[in-house]
mmCIF file of C-alpha atoms in Angstrom:
data_model
loop_
_atom_site.group_PDB
_atom_site.id
_atom_site.type_symbol
_atom_site.label_atom_id
_atom_site.label_comp_id
_atom_site.label_asym_id
_atom_site.label_seq_id
_atom_site.Cartn_x
_atom_site.Cartn_y
_atom_site.Cartn_z
ATOM 1 C CA MET Q 399 -121.128 -40.234 -208.415
ATOM 2 C CA LEU Q 400 -124.898 -40.245 -208.339
ATOM 3 C CA HIS Q 401 -126.323 -41.052 -204.909
ATOM 4 C CA LEU Q 402 -129.531 -42.987 -204.483
ATOM 5 C CA ARG Q 403 -132.605 -40.835 -203.794
ATOM 6 C CA PRO Q 404 -135.505 -43.300 -203.768
ATOM 7 C CA GLU Q 405 -138.042 -40.534 -203.109
ATOM 8 C CA ALA Q 406 -137.019 -38.575 -206.225
ATOM 9 C CA ARG Q 407 -139.801 -37.782 -208.683
ATOM 10 C CA THR Q 408 -139.178 -37.271 -212.341
ATOM 11 C CA ASP Q 409 -139.489 -33.779 -213.773
ATOM 12 C CA PRO Q 410 -140.015 -33.370 -217.530
ATOM 13 C CA ARG Q 411 -138.174 -30.028 -217.358
ATOM 14 C CA VAL Q 412 -135.011 -31.877 -216.339
ATOM 15 C CA GLY Q 413 -133.112 -33.627 -219.117
ATOM 16 C CA PHE Q 414 -130.552 -36.407 -218.767
ATOM 17 C CA TYR Q 415 -127.986 -36.881 -221.548
ATOM 18 C CA PRO Q 416 -126.073 -40.134 -220.954
ATOM 19 C CA GLY Q 417 -122.903 -41.394 -222.581
ATOM 20 C CA THR Q 418 -119.378 -42.596 -221.978
ATOM 21 C CA PHE Q 419 -117.820 -39.431 -223.453
ATOM 22 C CA ASP Q 420 -114.503 -41.199 -224.093
ATOM 23 C CA PRO Q 421 -113.448 -38.590 -225.105
ATOM 24 C CA VAL Q 422 -115.972 -35.765 -225.222
ATOM 25 C CA THR Q 423 -116.213 -34.533 -228.824
ATOM 26 C CA PHE Q 424 -117.534 -31.427 -230.525
ATOM 27 C CA GLY Q 425 -120.537 -33.582 -231.487
ATOM 28 C CA HIS Q 426 -121.319 -34.286 -227.827
ATOM 29 C CA LEU Q 427 -120.903 -30.611 -226.979
ATOM 30 C CA ASP Q 428 -123.251 -29.624 -229.805
ATOM 31 C CA ILE Q 429 -125.980 -31.901 -228.404
ATOM 32 C CA ILE Q 430 -125.334 -30.650 -224.843
ATOM 33 C CA HIS Q 431 -125.507 -27.012 -225.960
ATOM 34 C CA ARG Q 432 -128.744 -27.524 -227.886
ATOM 35 C CA ALA Q 433 -130.361 -29.695 -225.181
ATOM 36 C CA SER Q 434 -129.492 -27.192 -222.458
ATOM 37 C CA ALA Q 435 -131.666 -24.629 -224.238
ATOM 38 C CA LEU Q 436 -134.640 -27.020 -224.091
ATOM 39 C CA PHE Q 437 -134.624 -27.828 -220.368
ATOM 40 C CA ASP Q 438 -134.586 -25.912 -217.109
ATOM 41 C CA ARG Q 439 -131.751 -28.216 -216.054
ATOM 42 C CA LEU Q 440 -129.635 -30.698 -218.005
ATOM 43 C CA LEU Q 441 -127.722 -33.499 -216.350
ATOM 44 C CA VAL Q 442 -124.928 -35.003 -218.419
ATOM 45 C CA GLY Q 443 -124.458 -38.531 -217.116
ATOM 46 C CA VAL Q 444 -121.045 -40.080 -217.670
ATOM 47 C CA ALA Q 445 -121.371 -43.854 -217.586
ATOM 48 C CA VAL Q 446 -118.684 -46.067 -216.089
ATOM 49 C CA ASN Q 447 -119.317 -48.714 -218.814
ATOM 50 C CA GLU Q 448 -116.218 -50.917 -218.448
ATOM 51 C CA GLY Q 449 -117.611 -53.077 -221.272
ATOM 52 C CA LYS Q 450 -116.482 -50.396 -223.734
ATOM 53 C CA GLN Q 451 -112.937 -50.471 -222.291
ATOM 54 C CA PRO Q 452 -112.600 -46.697 -222.084
ATOM 55 C CA LEU Q 453 -109.278 -45.031 -222.841
ATOM 56 C CA LEU Q 454 -109.882 -42.418 -220.135
ATOM 57 C CA ASP Q 455 -110.910 -43.293 -216.592
ATOM 58 C CA LEU Q 456 -114.140 -41.929 -215.173
ATOM 59 C CA GLU Q 457 -112.495 -39.051 -213.290
ATOM 60 C CA ALA Q 458 -110.655 -37.870 -216.424
ATOM 61 C CA ARG Q 459 -113.872 -37.980 -218.461
ATOM 62 C CA LEU Q 460 -115.826 -36.110 -215.772
ATOM 63 C CA SER Q 461 -113.114 -33.473 -215.456
ATOM 64 C CA ALA Q 462 -112.763 -32.955 -219.221
ATOM 65 C CA LEU Q 463 -116.522 -32.732 -219.694
ATOM 66 C CA ARG Q 464 -116.965 -30.270 -216.831
ATOM 67 C CA HIS Q 465 -114.189 -28.105 -218.272
ATOM 68 C CA GLU Q 466 -115.808 -28.094 -221.731
ATOM 69 C CA VAL Q 467 -119.356 -27.528 -220.414
ATOM 70 C CA ASP Q 468 -118.174 -24.493 -218.438
ATOM 71 C CA LYS Q 469 -117.472 -22.796 -221.784
ATOM 72 C CA LEU Q 470 -121.036 -23.269 -223.088
ATOM 73 C CA PRO Q 471 -123.939 -20.833 -222.956
ATOM 74 C CA HIS Q 472 -126.479 -22.039 -220.359
ATOM 75 C CA GLY Q 473 -123.587 -23.668 -218.480
ATOM 76 C CA GLU Q 474 -125.210 -22.749 -215.192
ATOM 77 C CA ARG Q 475 -128.086 -25.128 -216.052
ATOM 78 C CA ILE Q 476 -125.795 -28.057 -216.870
ATOM 79 C CA GLU Q 477 -124.450 -30.518 -214.306
ATOM 80 C CA VAL Q 478 -122.013 -33.325 -215.116
ATOM 81 C CA ILE Q 479 -122.367 -36.468 -212.996
ATOM 82 C CA GLY Q 480 -121.014 -40.003 -213.077
ATOM 83 C CA PHE Q 481 -123.171 -43.114 -212.840
ATOM 84 C CA ASP Q 482 -122.624 -46.858 -212.676
ATOM 85 C CA THR Q 483 -126.217 -48.087 -212.650
ATOM 86 C CA LEU Q 484 -128.848 -48.895 -215.225
ATOM 87 C CA LEU Q 485 -129.758 -45.780 -217.178
ATOM 88 C CA VAL Q 486 -133.351 -45.897 -215.924
ATOM 89 C CA ASP Q 487 -132.123 -45.931 -212.312
ATOM 90 C CA ALA Q 488 -129.715 -43.044 -212.912
ATOM 91 C CA VAL Q 489 -132.461 -40.971 -214.550
ATOM 92 C CA ARG Q 490 -134.893 -41.647 -211.722
ATOM 93 C CA GLN Q 491 -132.272 -40.976 -209.036
ATOM 94 C CA ALA Q 492 -131.447 -37.665 -210.709
ATOM 95 C CA GLY Q 493 -135.122 -36.706 -210.834
ATOM 96 C CA ALA Q 494 -135.018 -36.230 -214.609
ATOM 97 C CA GLY Q 495 -138.107 -36.839 -216.708
ATOM 98 C CA THR Q 496 -136.522 -36.856 -220.149
ATOM 99 C CA VAL Q 497 -133.594 -38.735 -221.661
ATOM 100 C CA VAL Q 498 -131.777 -36.921 -224.463
ATOM 101 C CA ARG Q 499 -130.082 -38.944 -227.187
ATOM 102 C CA GLY Q 500 -128.100 -37.715 -230.162
ATOM 103 C CA LEU Q 501 -128.516 -39.301 -233.589
ATOM 104 C CA ARG Q 502 -125.885 -39.209 -236.323
ATOM 105 C CA SER Q 503 -127.315 -41.746 -238.761
ATOM 106 C CA GLY Q 504 -130.021 -44.291 -239.474
ATOM 107 C CA GLY Q 505 -127.924 -46.914 -237.699
ATOM 108 C CA ASP Q 506 -127.985 -44.793 -234.557
ATOM 109 C CA PHE Q 507 -131.754 -44.506 -234.879
ATOM 110 C CA ASP Q 508 -132.189 -48.291 -234.993
ATOM 111 C CA TYR Q 509 -130.131 -48.805 -231.834
ATOM 112 C CA GLU Q 510 -131.567 -45.791 -230.008
ATOM 113 C CA SER Q 511 -135.173 -46.727 -230.791
ATOM 114 C CA GLN Q 512 -134.561 -50.151 -229.202
ATOM 115 C CA LEU Q 513 -132.998 -48.505 -226.149
ATOM 116 C CA SER Q 514 -135.896 -46.037 -225.958
ATOM 117 C CA GLY Q 515 -138.409 -48.898 -226.162
ATOM 118 C CA ALA Q 516 -136.714 -50.744 -223.303
ATOM 119 C CA LEU Q 517 -136.598 -47.563 -221.231
ATOM 120 C CA ARG Q 518 -140.307 -46.943 -221.910
ATOM 121 C CA ARG Q 519 -141.186 -50.452 -220.690
ATOM 122 C CA LEU Q 520 -139.106 -50.028 -217.529
ATOM 123 C CA ALA Q 521 -140.162 -46.443 -216.823
ATOM 124 C CA PRO Q 522 -143.237 -45.239 -218.718
ATOM 125 C CA GLU Q 523 -143.026 -41.884 -216.903
ATOM 126 C CA ILE Q 524 -139.687 -41.072 -218.558
ATOM 127 C CA GLU Q 525 -139.728 -39.680 -222.101
ATOM 128 C CA THR Q 526 -136.905 -39.952 -224.639
ATOM 129 C CA VAL Q 527 -136.144 -37.189 -227.134
ATOM 130 C CA PHE Q 528 -133.749 -37.444 -230.059
ATOM 131 C CA LEU Q 529 -131.647 -34.588 -231.363
ATOM 132 C CA LEU Q 530 -130.180 -34.964 -234.823
ATOM 133 C CA SER Q 531 -126.487 -34.154 -234.850
ATOM 134 C CA SER Q 532 -125.512 -31.035 -236.711
ATOM 135 C CA GLU Q 533 -124.266 -31.885 -240.180
ATOM 136 C CA GLU Q 534 -120.638 -31.046 -239.422
ATOM 137 C CA HIS Q 535 -120.631 -33.546 -236.531
ATOM 138 C CA ARG Q 536 -122.402 -36.526 -238.096
ATOM 139 C CA SER Q 537 -119.148 -38.359 -238.780
ATOM 140 C CA THR Q 538 -117.766 -37.720 -235.290
ATOM 141 C CA ALA Q 539 -117.628 -40.680 -232.930
ATOM 142 C CA SER Q 540 -115.390 -41.095 -229.912
ATOM 143 C CA ARG Q 541 -114.158 -44.490 -231.149
ATOM 144 C CA ILE Q 542 -113.057 -42.911 -234.438
ATOM 145 C CA VAL Q 543 -111.312 -40.071 -232.596
ATOM 146 C CA LYS Q 544 -109.415 -42.603 -230.476
ATOM 147 C CA GLU Q 545 -108.413 -44.618 -233.544
ATOM 148 C CA ILE Q 546 -107.151 -41.513 -235.356
ATOM 149 C CA ALA Q 547 -105.159 -40.542 -232.250
ATOM 150 C CA ARG Q 548 -103.703 -44.052 -231.841
ATOM 151 C CA LEU Q 549 -102.516 -43.991 -235.458
ATOM 152 C CA GLY Q 550 -100.881 -40.572 -235.134
ATOM 153 C CA GLY Q 551 -103.528 -38.518 -236.927
ATOM 154 C CA ASP Q 552 -104.804 -35.047 -236.144
ATOM 155 C CA ILE Q 553 -107.843 -35.104 -233.850
ATOM 156 C CA SER Q 554 -108.225 -31.322 -233.621
ATOM 157 C CA PRO Q 555 -111.247 -31.239 -235.991
ATOM 158 C CA PHE Q 556 -113.158 -33.445 -233.529
ATOM 159 C CA VAL Q 557 -112.157 -32.364 -230.010
ATOM 160 C CA SER Q 558 -110.999 -29.244 -228.204
ATOM 161 C CA GLU Q 559 -107.303 -28.541 -227.715
ATOM 162 C CA ASP Q 560 -107.628 -29.422 -224.024
ATOM 163 C CA VAL Q 561 -109.298 -32.764 -224.757
ATOM 164 C CA ALA Q 562 -106.743 -33.540 -227.480
ATOM 165 C CA HIS Q 563 -103.965 -32.958 -224.942
ATOM 166 C CA ILE Q 564 -105.622 -35.376 -222.481
ATOM 167 C CA VAL Q 565 -106.095 -38.080 -225.128
ATOM 168 C CA LEU Q 566 -102.593 -37.749 -226.582
ATOM 169 C CA SER Q 567 -101.031 -37.712 -223.113
ATOM 170 C CA LYS Q 568 -102.898 -40.900 -222.234
ATOM 171 C CA LEU Q 569 -101.490 -42.474 -225.406
ATOM 172 C CA GLY Q 570 -97.974 -41.354 -224.425
ATOM 173 C CA ARG Q 571 -97.707 -38.615 -227.064
ATOM 174 C CA GLY Q 572 -97.597 -34.855 -226.938
ATOM 175 C CA PRO Q 573 -100.174 -32.717 -228.762
ATOM 176 C CA THR Q 574 -99.946 -32.567 -232.531
#
């Protein structure tokens, strides 16, 4: 969990990619991989966010994400952390100067531009950058992956074999 560092200064060379990652998908990993090439250091912040009623608990999401990130190029520059604060506080506490957000569609842009505007008003020193999802991942959303899994469908096009095993085990089923 992120520990409070009130003296932390933001660094524009440090990116912060927040999300619930319930579960982590190939779309998330694509954004992480591409963002890690843009920053000296990338923090992937896993939000507690009980309002979304996650399938996987925080520890399972952190563990799965760390396992998947270890496979990526630039993995040594990526750190996975949990947070249960306002995004602006987590970014400041981590010393990051840039928030990274992935966009799949125009609907995402509408929501993300509102979030970015609120962040800018709360912390003008923190920039937000948007990365457009790669075409093959634009239809991938964790909520869709969970729904497919709940209904007995194949989630292998959306998540790694290890993540699929975690999700299916949580739902009381073996891998497909």
